[in-house]
PDB file of N, CA and C in Angstrom:
ATOM      1  N   LEU A 429     -30.765  55.891  22.383  1.00  0.00           N
ATOM      2  CA  LEU A 429     -31.299  56.415  23.524  1.00  0.00           C
ATOM      3  C   LEU A 429     -32.815  56.996  24.065  1.00  0.00           C
ATOM      4  N   SER A 430     -32.614  56.008  25.641  1.00  0.00           N
ATOM      5  CA  SER A 430     -33.993  56.468  26.129  1.00  0.00           C
ATOM      6  C   SER A 430     -34.050  56.659  26.768  1.00  0.00           C
ATOM      7  N   PHE A 431     -34.811  57.398  27.357  1.00  0.00           N
ATOM      8  CA  PHE A 431     -35.118  58.081  29.054  1.00  0.00           C
ATOM      9  C   PHE A 431     -36.251  58.068  29.770  1.00  0.00           C
ATOM     10  N   THR A 432     -36.141  57.477  31.317  1.00  0.00           N
ATOM     11  CA  THR A 432     -37.274  57.090  31.756  1.00  0.00           C
ATOM     12  C   THR A 432     -37.530  57.959  32.904  1.00  0.00           C
ATOM     13  N   LEU A 433     -38.615  58.534  33.420  1.00  0.00           N
ATOM     14  CA  LEU A 433     -37.730  59.656  33.845  1.00  0.00           C
ATOM     15  C   LEU A 433     -38.955  59.626  35.436  1.00  0.00           C
ATOM     16  N   GLU A 434     -40.049  59.141  35.445  1.00  0.00           N
ATOM     17  CA  GLU A 434     -40.721  59.734  36.266  1.00  0.00           C
ATOM     18  C   GLU A 434     -40.896  57.406  36.778  1.00  0.00           C
ATOM     19  N   LYS A 435     -41.435  57.205  37.749  1.00  0.00           N
ATOM     20  CA  LYS A 435     -41.248  55.655  38.549  1.00  0.00           C
ATOM     21  C   LYS A 435     -42.785  55.605  37.668  1.00  0.00           C
ATOM     22  N   PRO A 436     -42.994  54.245  36.669  1.00  0.00           N
ATOM     23  CA  PRO A 436     -43.941  53.419  36.790  1.00  0.00           C
ATOM     24  C   PRO A 436     -45.464  53.566  37.476  1.00  0.00           C
ATOM     25  N   ARG A 437     -46.720  53.772  37.240  1.00  0.00           N
ATOM     26  CA  ARG A 437     -47.784  54.034  38.098  1.00  0.00           C
ATOM     27  C   ARG A 437     -47.522  54.667  39.927  1.00  0.00           C
ATOM     28  N   THR A 438     -47.027  55.961  39.384  1.00  0.00           N
ATOM     29  CA  THR A 438     -46.611  56.686  40.461  1.00  0.00           C
ATOM     30  C   THR A 438     -47.426  58.318  39.456  1.00  0.00           C
ATOM     31  N   ILE A 439     -47.639  59.177  40.924  1.00  0.00           N
ATOM     32  CA  ILE A 439     -47.412  60.011  40.195  1.00  0.00           C
ATOM     33  C   ILE A 439     -46.296  60.978  40.814  1.00  0.00           C
ATOM     34  N   GLY A 440     -45.444  62.199  40.302  1.00  0.00           N
ATOM     35  CA  GLY A 440     -44.452  62.469  40.728  1.00  0.00           C
ATOM     36  C   GLY A 440     -43.404  61.767  41.538  1.00  0.00           C
ATOM     37  N   ILE A 441     -42.497  60.498  41.579  1.00  0.00           N
ATOM     38  CA  ILE A 441     -41.652  60.250  42.088  1.00  0.00           C
ATOM     39  C   ILE A 441     -41.119  59.958  40.795  1.00  0.00           C
ATOM     40  N   LEU A 442     -39.918  60.404  40.512  1.00  0.00           N
ATOM     41  CA  LEU A 442     -38.281  60.464  39.975  1.00  0.00           C
ATOM     42  C   LEU A 442     -38.221  58.972  40.056  1.00  0.00           C
ATOM     43  N   GLU A 443     -37.526  58.516  38.775  1.00  0.00           N
ATOM     44  CA  GLU A 443     -36.779  57.514  38.938  1.00  0.00           C
ATOM     45  C   GLU A 443     -36.031  56.803  37.848  1.00  0.00           C
ATOM     46  N   PRO A 444     -35.354  58.557  37.447  1.00  0.00           N
ATOM     47  CA  PRO A 444     -34.433  58.562  35.989  1.00  0.00           C
ATOM     48  C   PRO A 444     -33.533  57.395  35.811  1.00  0.00           C
ATOM     49  N   GLN A 445     -33.721  57.021  34.812  1.00  0.00           N
ATOM     50  CA  GLN A 445     -32.530  55.919  33.722  1.00  0.00           C
ATOM     51  C   GLN A 445     -33.157  56.013  32.637  1.00  0.00           C
ATOM     52  N   VAL A 446     -30.883  56.181  31.579  1.00  0.00           N
ATOM     53  CA  VAL A 446     -32.060  55.955  30.652  1.00  0.00           C
ATOM     54  C   VAL A 446     -30.751  54.662  30.080  1.00  0.00           C
ATOM     55  N   THR A 447     -31.412  54.358  28.873  1.00  0.00           N
ATOM     56  CA  THR A 447     -30.898  52.613  28.047  1.00  0.00           C
ATOM     57  C   THR A 447     -30.316  53.156  26.817  1.00  0.00           C
ATOM     58  N   ALA A 448     -29.513  52.565  26.162  1.00  0.00           N
ATOM     59  CA  ALA A 448     -28.809  53.032  25.259  1.00  0.00           C
ATOM     60  C   ALA A 448     -28.491  51.711  24.747  1.00  0.00           C
ATOM     61  N   SER A 449     -27.172  52.154  23.626  1.00  0.00           N
ATOM     62  CA  SER A 449     -26.303  50.668  22.670  1.00  0.00           C
ATOM     63  C   SER A 449     -25.736  51.556  22.211  1.00  0.00           C
ATOM     64  N   TYR A 450     -24.708  50.754  21.786  1.00  0.00           N
ATOM     65  CA  TYR A 450     -23.710  51.553  21.056  1.00  0.00           C
ATOM     66  C   TYR A 450     -22.558  50.184  20.365  1.00  0.00           C
ATOM     67  N   ARG A 451     -22.166  50.625  19.280  1.00  0.00           N
ATOM     68  CA  ARG A 451     -21.865  49.596  18.535  1.00  0.00           C
ATOM     69  C   ARG A 451     -19.533  50.490  18.773  1.00  0.00           C
ATOM     70  N   LEU A 452     -18.647  49.369  18.670  1.00  0.00           N
ATOM     71  CA  LEU A 452     -17.327  49.968  18.566  1.00  0.00           C
ATOM     72  C   LEU A 452     -17.387  49.197  16.801  1.00  0.00           C
ATOM     73  N   VAL A 453     -16.314  50.337  16.208  1.00  0.00           N
ATOM     74  CA  VAL A 453     -15.879  49.364  14.923  1.00  0.00           C
ATOM     75  C   VAL A 453     -14.267  50.003  14.657  1.00  0.00           C
ATOM     76  N   ASN A 454     -14.033  49.021  14.402  1.00  0.00           N
ATOM     77  CA  ASN A 454     -12.025  48.782  14.566  1.00  0.00           C
ATOM     78  C   ASN A 454     -11.909  49.468  13.287  1.00  0.00           C
ATOM     79  N   ALA A 455     -11.445  50.536  13.797  1.00  0.00           N
ATOM     80  CA  ALA A 455     -10.772  51.688  12.064  1.00  0.00           C
ATOM     81  C   ALA A 455     -10.564  50.900  11.569  1.00  0.00           C
ATOM     82  N   ASP A 456      -9.076  50.192  11.618  1.00  0.00           N
ATOM     83  CA  ASP A 456      -8.095  49.294  10.956  1.00  0.00           C
ATOM     84  C   ASP A 456      -8.799  48.689   9.793  1.00  0.00           C
ATOM     85  N   THR A 457      -9.896  47.762   9.828  1.00  0.00           N
ATOM     86  CA  THR A 457     -10.556  47.170   8.988  1.00  0.00           C
ATOM     87  C   THR A 457     -12.029  46.880   9.201  1.00  0.00           C
ATOM     88  N   GLY A 458     -12.130  47.483   9.674  1.00  0.00           N
ATOM     89  CA  GLY A 458     -13.588  48.294   9.482  1.00  0.00           C
ATOM     90  C   GLY A 458     -15.174  46.784  10.534  1.00  0.00           C
ATOM     91  N   ASN A 459     -14.119  46.144  11.097  1.00  0.00           N
ATOM     92  CA  ASN A 459     -14.502  44.611  11.412  1.00  0.00           C
ATOM     93  C   ASN A 459     -16.029  45.214  13.215  1.00  0.00           C
ATOM     94  N   LEU A 460     -17.315  45.118  13.146  1.00  0.00           N
ATOM     95  CA  LEU A 460     -17.376  45.060  14.748  1.00  0.00           C
ATOM     96  C   LEU A 460     -16.735  44.842  15.640  1.00  0.00           C
ATOM     97  N   ALA A 461     -15.731  45.224  16.415  1.00  0.00           N
ATOM     98  CA  ALA A 461     -15.132  44.357  18.041  1.00  0.00           C
ATOM     99  C   ALA A 461     -15.988  44.965  18.936  1.00  0.00           C
ATOM    100  N   MET A 462     -17.123  45.221  18.939  1.00  0.00           N
ATOM    101  CA  MET A 462     -18.438  45.333  20.000  1.00  0.00           C
ATOM    102  C   MET A 462     -19.501  46.061  19.883  1.00  0.00           C
ATOM    103  N   ASP A 463     -19.971  45.139  20.594  1.00  0.00           N
ATOM    104  CA  ASP A 463     -21.594  45.367  20.364  1.00  0.00           C
ATOM    105  C   ASP A 463     -21.958  45.571  21.753  1.00  0.00           C
ATOM    106  N   ARG A 464     -22.516  46.499  22.244  1.00  0.00           N
ATOM    107  CA  ARG A 464     -23.119  46.740  23.487  1.00  0.00           C
ATOM    108  C   ARG A 464     -24.700  47.173  23.762  1.00  0.00           C
ATOM    109  N   PRO A 465     -25.985  45.676  23.215  1.00  0.00           N
ATOM    110  CA  PRO A 465     -27.430  46.704  23.363  1.00  0.00           C
ATOM    111  C   PRO A 465     -27.522  46.555  25.093  1.00  0.00           C
ATOM    112  N   ASP A 466     -28.684  47.526  25.320  1.00  0.00           N
ATOM    113  CA  ASP A 466     -29.573  47.988  26.071  1.00  0.00           C
ATOM    114  C   ASP A 466     -28.652  48.275  27.693  1.00  0.00           C
ATOM    115  N   LEU A 467     -27.841  48.784  27.389  1.00  0.00           N
ATOM    116  CA  LEU A 467     -26.695  49.109  28.677  1.00  0.00           C
ATOM    117  C   LEU A 467     -28.013  50.366  29.611  1.00  0.00           C
ATOM    118  N   ILE A 468     -28.501  49.836  30.998  1.00  0.00           N
ATOM    119  CA  ILE A 468     -28.919  51.095  31.468  1.00  0.00           C
ATOM    120  C   ILE A 468     -28.685  51.662  32.565  1.00  0.00           C
ATOM    121  N   VAL A 469     -28.462  52.878  32.948  1.00  0.00           N
ATOM    122  CA  VAL A 469     -27.564  53.535  33.103  1.00  0.00           C
ATOM    123  C   VAL A 469     -28.995  54.146  34.460  1.00  0.00           C
ATOM    124  N   ARG A 470     -28.955  53.868  35.660  1.00  0.00           N
ATOM    125  CA  ARG A 470     -29.844  54.676  36.724  1.00  0.00           C
ATOM    126  C   ARG A 470     -29.653  55.373  37.925  1.00  0.00           C
ATOM    127  N   ILE A 471     -30.640  56.156  37.917  1.00  0.00           N
ATOM    128  CA  ILE A 471     -30.305  57.240  39.493  1.00  0.00           C
ATOM    129  C   ILE A 471     -30.468  56.758  40.311  1.00  0.00           C
ATOM    130  N   SER A 472     -29.707  56.243  41.447  1.00  0.00           N
ATOM    131  CA  SER A 472     -30.415  54.945  42.398  1.00  0.00           C
ATOM    132  C   SER A 472     -30.681  56.021  43.732  1.00  0.00           C
ATOM    133  N   HIS A 473     -31.672  55.328  44.358  1.00  0.00           N
ATOM    134  CA  HIS A 473     -32.140  56.303  45.491  1.00  0.00           C
ATOM    135  C   HIS A 473     -31.398  55.068  47.108  1.00  0.00           C
ATOM    136  N   ARG A 474     -31.712  55.813  48.281  1.00  0.00           N
ATOM    137  CA  ARG A 474     -31.307  54.364  49.170  1.00  0.00           C
ATOM    138  C   ARG A 474     -32.331  53.895  49.344  1.00  0.00           C
ATOM    139  N   SER A 475     -33.325  55.139  49.880  1.00  0.00           N
ATOM    140  CA  SER A 475     -34.419  54.309  50.468  1.00  0.00           C
ATOM    141  C   SER A 475     -35.466  55.743  50.157  1.00  0.00           C
ATOM    142  N   GLU A 476     -37.349  55.112  49.894  1.00  0.00           N
ATOM    143  CA  GLU A 476     -38.280  55.245  49.793  1.00  0.00           C
ATOM    144  C   GLU A 476     -37.178  57.473  50.243  1.00  0.00           C
ATOM    145  N   LYS A 477     -37.356  57.357  51.271  1.00  0.00           N
ATOM    146  CA  LYS A 477     -37.300  58.793  51.572  1.00  0.00           C
ATOM    147  C   LYS A 477     -36.605  59.517  51.034  1.00  0.00           C
ATOM    148  N   ASP A 478     -35.203  58.959  50.272  1.00  0.00           N
ATOM    149  CA  ASP A 478     -34.233  60.037  49.436  1.00  0.00           C
ATOM    150  C   ASP A 478     -35.008  59.735  48.505  1.00  0.00           C
ATOM    151  N   MET A 479     -35.607  59.339  47.834  1.00  0.00           N
ATOM    152  CA  MET A 479     -36.654  59.885  46.628  1.00  0.00           C
ATOM    153  C   MET A 479     -37.164  61.042  46.301  1.00  0.00           C
ATOM    154  N   PRO A 480     -36.223  61.622  44.739  1.00  0.00           N
ATOM    155  CA  PRO A 480     -36.337  63.272  44.841  1.00  0.00           C
ATOM    156  C   PRO A 480     -38.091  62.984  43.801  1.00  0.00           C
ATOM    157  N   GLN A 481     -39.071  64.252  44.352  1.00  0.00           N
ATOM    158  CA  GLN A 481     -40.330  64.044  44.212  1.00  0.00           C
ATOM    159  C   GLN A 481     -40.227  65.316  42.748  1.00  0.00           C
ATOM    160  N   LEU A 482     -41.134  64.867  41.664  1.00  0.00           N
ATOM    161  CA  LEU A 482     -41.235  65.935  40.872  1.00  0.00           C
ATOM    162  C   LEU A 482     -42.200  67.457  40.941  1.00  0.00           C
ATOM    163  N   GLU A 483     -41.082  68.580  41.093  1.00  0.00           N
ATOM    164  CA  GLU A 483     -41.981  69.247  41.878  1.00  0.00           C
ATOM    165  C   GLU A 483     -42.460  70.535  40.914  1.00  0.00           C
ATOM    166  N   LEU A 484     -43.367  71.069  40.731  1.00  0.00           N
ATOM    167  CA  LEU A 484     -43.900  72.130  39.650  1.00  0.00           C
ATOM    168  C   LEU A 484     -42.986  73.030  39.476  1.00  0.00           C
ATOM    169  N   GLY A 485     -42.339  72.734  37.815  1.00  0.00           N
ATOM    170  CA  GLY A 485     -41.281  73.734  38.182  1.00  0.00           C
ATOM    171  C   GLY A 485     -39.552  73.005  38.090  1.00  0.00           C
ATOM    172  N   SER A 486     -39.614  72.067  38.323  1.00  0.00           N
ATOM    173  CA  SER A 486     -38.423  71.137  38.072  1.00  0.00           C
ATOM    174  C   SER A 486     -37.894  71.406  36.841  1.00  0.00           C
ATOM    175  N   GLU A 487     -36.242  71.181  37.356  1.00  0.00           N
ATOM    176  CA  GLU A 487     -35.889  70.862  35.784  1.00  0.00           C
ATOM    177  C   GLU A 487     -35.667  69.436  35.328  1.00  0.00           C
ATOM    178  N   LYS A 488     -36.313  68.872  34.454  1.00  0.00           N
ATOM    179  CA  LYS A 488     -36.759  67.945  33.657  1.00  0.00           C
ATOM    180  C   LYS A 488     -35.184  67.562  32.712  1.00  0.00           C
ATOM    181  N   GLU A 489     -34.668  68.768  32.413  1.00  0.00           N
ATOM    182  CA  GLU A 489     -33.538  68.513  31.403  1.00  0.00           C
ATOM    183  C   GLU A 489     -32.079  68.246  32.507  1.00  0.00           C
ATOM    184  N   GLU A 490     -31.713  68.839  33.605  1.00  0.00           N
ATOM    185  CA  GLU A 490     -30.903  68.818  34.796  1.00  0.00           C
ATOM    186  C   GLU A 490     -30.892  67.180  34.946  1.00  0.00           C
ATOM    187  N   VAL A 491     -32.728  66.593  35.371  1.00  0.00           N
ATOM    188  CA  VAL A 491     -31.991  64.979  35.421  1.00  0.00           C
ATOM    189  C   VAL A 491     -31.356  64.288  34.479  1.00  0.00           C
ATOM    190  N   GLU A 492     -31.868  64.552  32.854  1.00  0.00           N
ATOM    191  CA  GLU A 492     -31.307  64.139  32.495  1.00  0.00           C
ATOM    192  C   GLU A 492     -29.927  64.283  31.745  1.00  0.00           C
ATOM    193  N   ARG A 493     -29.027  64.953  31.970  1.00  0.00           N
ATOM    194  CA  ARG A 493     -27.642  65.310  32.068  1.00  0.00           C
ATOM    195  C   ARG A 493     -27.433  65.006  32.712  1.00  0.00           C
ATOM    196  N   LYS A 494     -27.517  64.814  34.046  1.00  0.00           N
ATOM    197  CA  LYS A 494     -26.717  64.126  35.505  1.00  0.00           C
ATOM    198  C   LYS A 494     -26.983  62.099  34.639  1.00  0.00           C
ATOM    199  N   LEU A 495     -28.082  61.593  33.922  1.00  0.00           N
ATOM    200  CA  LEU A 495     -27.863  60.726  33.273  1.00  0.00           C
ATOM    201  C   LEU A 495     -26.801  59.862  32.509  1.00  0.00           C
ATOM    202  N   LEU A 496     -26.761  61.351  30.840  1.00  0.00           N
ATOM    203  CA  LEU A 496     -26.096  61.463  30.740  1.00  0.00           C
ATOM    204  C   LEU A 496     -24.374  60.900  30.771  1.00  0.00           C
ATOM    205  N   VAL A 497     -24.707  62.280  31.350  1.00  0.00           N
ATOM    206  CA  VAL A 497     -22.921  62.581  32.729  1.00  0.00           C
ATOM    207  C   VAL A 497     -22.733  60.667  33.453  1.00  0.00           C
ATOM    208  N   ARG A 498     -23.458  60.281  34.175  1.00  0.00           N
ATOM    209  CA  ARG A 498     -23.357  58.336  33.815  1.00  0.00           C
ATOM    210  C   ARG A 498     -23.551  57.629  33.201  1.00  0.00           C
ATOM    211  N   LEU A 499     -23.662  57.402  32.048  1.00  0.00           N
ATOM    212  CA  LEU A 499     -23.488  57.031  31.028  1.00  0.00           C
ATOM    213  C   LEU A 499     -22.346  57.210  30.540  1.00  0.00           C
ATOM    214  N   GLY A 500     -22.128  58.486  30.065  1.00  0.00           N
ATOM    215  CA  GLY A 500     -20.187  58.635  29.583  1.00  0.00           C
ATOM    216  C   GLY A 500     -19.914  57.860  30.722  1.00  0.00           C
ATOM    217  N   GLU A 501     -19.648  58.039  32.574  1.00  0.00           N
ATOM    218  CA  GLU A 501     -19.113  57.805  33.124  1.00  0.00           C
ATOM    219  C   GLU A 501     -18.672  55.608  33.145  1.00  0.00           C
ATOM    220  N   LYS A 502     -20.065  55.471  32.578  1.00  0.00           N
ATOM    221  CA  LYS A 502     -20.454  53.952  31.894  1.00  0.00           C
ATOM    222  C   LYS A 502     -19.566  53.461  31.314  1.00  0.00           C
ATOM    223  N   ILE A 503     -19.473  53.659  29.734  1.00  0.00           N
ATOM    224  CA  ILE A 503     -19.344  53.741  29.170  1.00  0.00           C
ATOM    225  C   ILE A 503     -17.649  53.633  29.209  1.00  0.00           C
ATOM    226  N   GLY A 504     -17.316  54.797  29.420  1.00  0.00           N
ATOM    227  CA  GLY A 504     -15.511  54.820  30.025  1.00  0.00           C
ATOM    228  C   GLY A 504     -15.115  53.873  30.373  1.00  0.00           C
ATOM    229  N   GLN A 505     -15.720  53.507  31.892  1.00  0.00           N
ATOM    230  CA  GLN A 505     -15.226  51.884  32.027  1.00  0.00           C
ATOM    231  C   GLN A 505     -15.343  51.491  31.513  1.00  0.00           C
ATOM    232  N   GLU A 506     -16.413  51.008  30.625  1.00  0.00           N
ATOM    233  CA  GLU A 506     -16.286  49.372  29.676  1.00  0.00           C
ATOM    234  C   GLU A 506     -14.509  49.370  29.169  1.00  0.00           C
ATOM    235  N   LEU A 507     -14.977  50.562  27.956  1.00  0.00           N
ATOM    236  CA  LEU A 507     -14.538  50.253  27.147  1.00  0.00           C
ATOM    237  C   LEU A 507     -12.872  50.606  28.076  1.00  0.00           C
ATOM    238  N   TYR A 508     -12.392  51.595  28.805  1.00  0.00           N
ATOM    239  CA  TYR A 508     -10.683  51.166  28.923  1.00  0.00           C
ATOM    240  C   TYR A 508     -10.545  50.403  30.780  1.00  0.00           C
ATOM    241  N   GLY A 509     -11.653  50.347  31.221  1.00  0.00           N
ATOM    242  CA  GLY A 509     -11.464  49.490  32.648  1.00  0.00           C
ATOM    243  C   GLY A 509     -11.138  50.195  33.984  1.00  0.00           C
ATOM    244  N   TYR A 510     -11.801  51.906  33.389  1.00  0.00           N
ATOM    245  CA  TYR A 510     -11.781  52.982  34.937  1.00  0.00           C
ATOM    246  C   TYR A 510     -12.085  53.654  33.827  1.00  0.00           C
ATOM    247  N   TYR A 511     -12.385  54.996  35.277  1.00  0.00           N
ATOM    248  CA  TYR A 511     -13.011  56.354  34.358  1.00  0.00           C
ATOM    249  C   TYR A 511     -12.237  57.450  35.191  1.00  0.00           C
ATOM    250  N   PRO A 512     -11.473  57.917  34.632  1.00  0.00           N
ATOM    251  CA  PRO A 512     -11.299  59.752  34.951  1.00  0.00           C
ATOM    252  C   PRO A 512     -11.347  59.713  36.857  1.00  0.00           C
ATOM    253  N   GLY A 513     -12.391  60.018  36.761  1.00  0.00           N
ATOM    254  CA  GLY A 513     -13.071  60.631  38.247  1.00  0.00           C
ATOM    255  C   GLY A 513     -12.930  59.359  39.152  1.00  0.00           C
ATOM    256  N   ASP A 514     -12.444  58.685  39.005  1.00  0.00           N
ATOM    257  CA  ASP A 514     -13.254  57.312  40.311  1.00  0.00           C
ATOM    258  C   ASP A 514     -12.136  56.964  41.056  1.00  0.00           C
ATOM    259  N   GLY A 515     -10.971  57.729  40.699  1.00  0.00           N
ATOM    260  CA  GLY A 515     -10.349  58.319  42.216  1.00  0.00           C
ATOM    261  C   GLY A 515      -8.596  58.187  41.653  1.00  0.00           C
TER     262      GLY A 515
END
C-alpha cells in the first residue's frame, strides 16, 4: 500500500492516489485464486480549477481516508462485479 498525495514537481497541489496489491487465496485448496499487482486508485478532478489546494492546516488524513474508501469500493467491484453503493 503506497499513498501519493501531492502532484509531482508542484507545491501545494493535491493529486491523491493509492497503489495497492492483493492476493485472493482459495480457502479450500490453499491455492492462489487471484493475484492483483499495482491496483491504482486516484481522486481525479475535472479541470485544473477543481484541484484541491494543500492549505495550511489541511487534513492529509482525511484525503487518505477517502482514498482507502475508494480502494475498498474498487476491490469490491473487482471481486464481486459490483459495489453495494453503486445504486
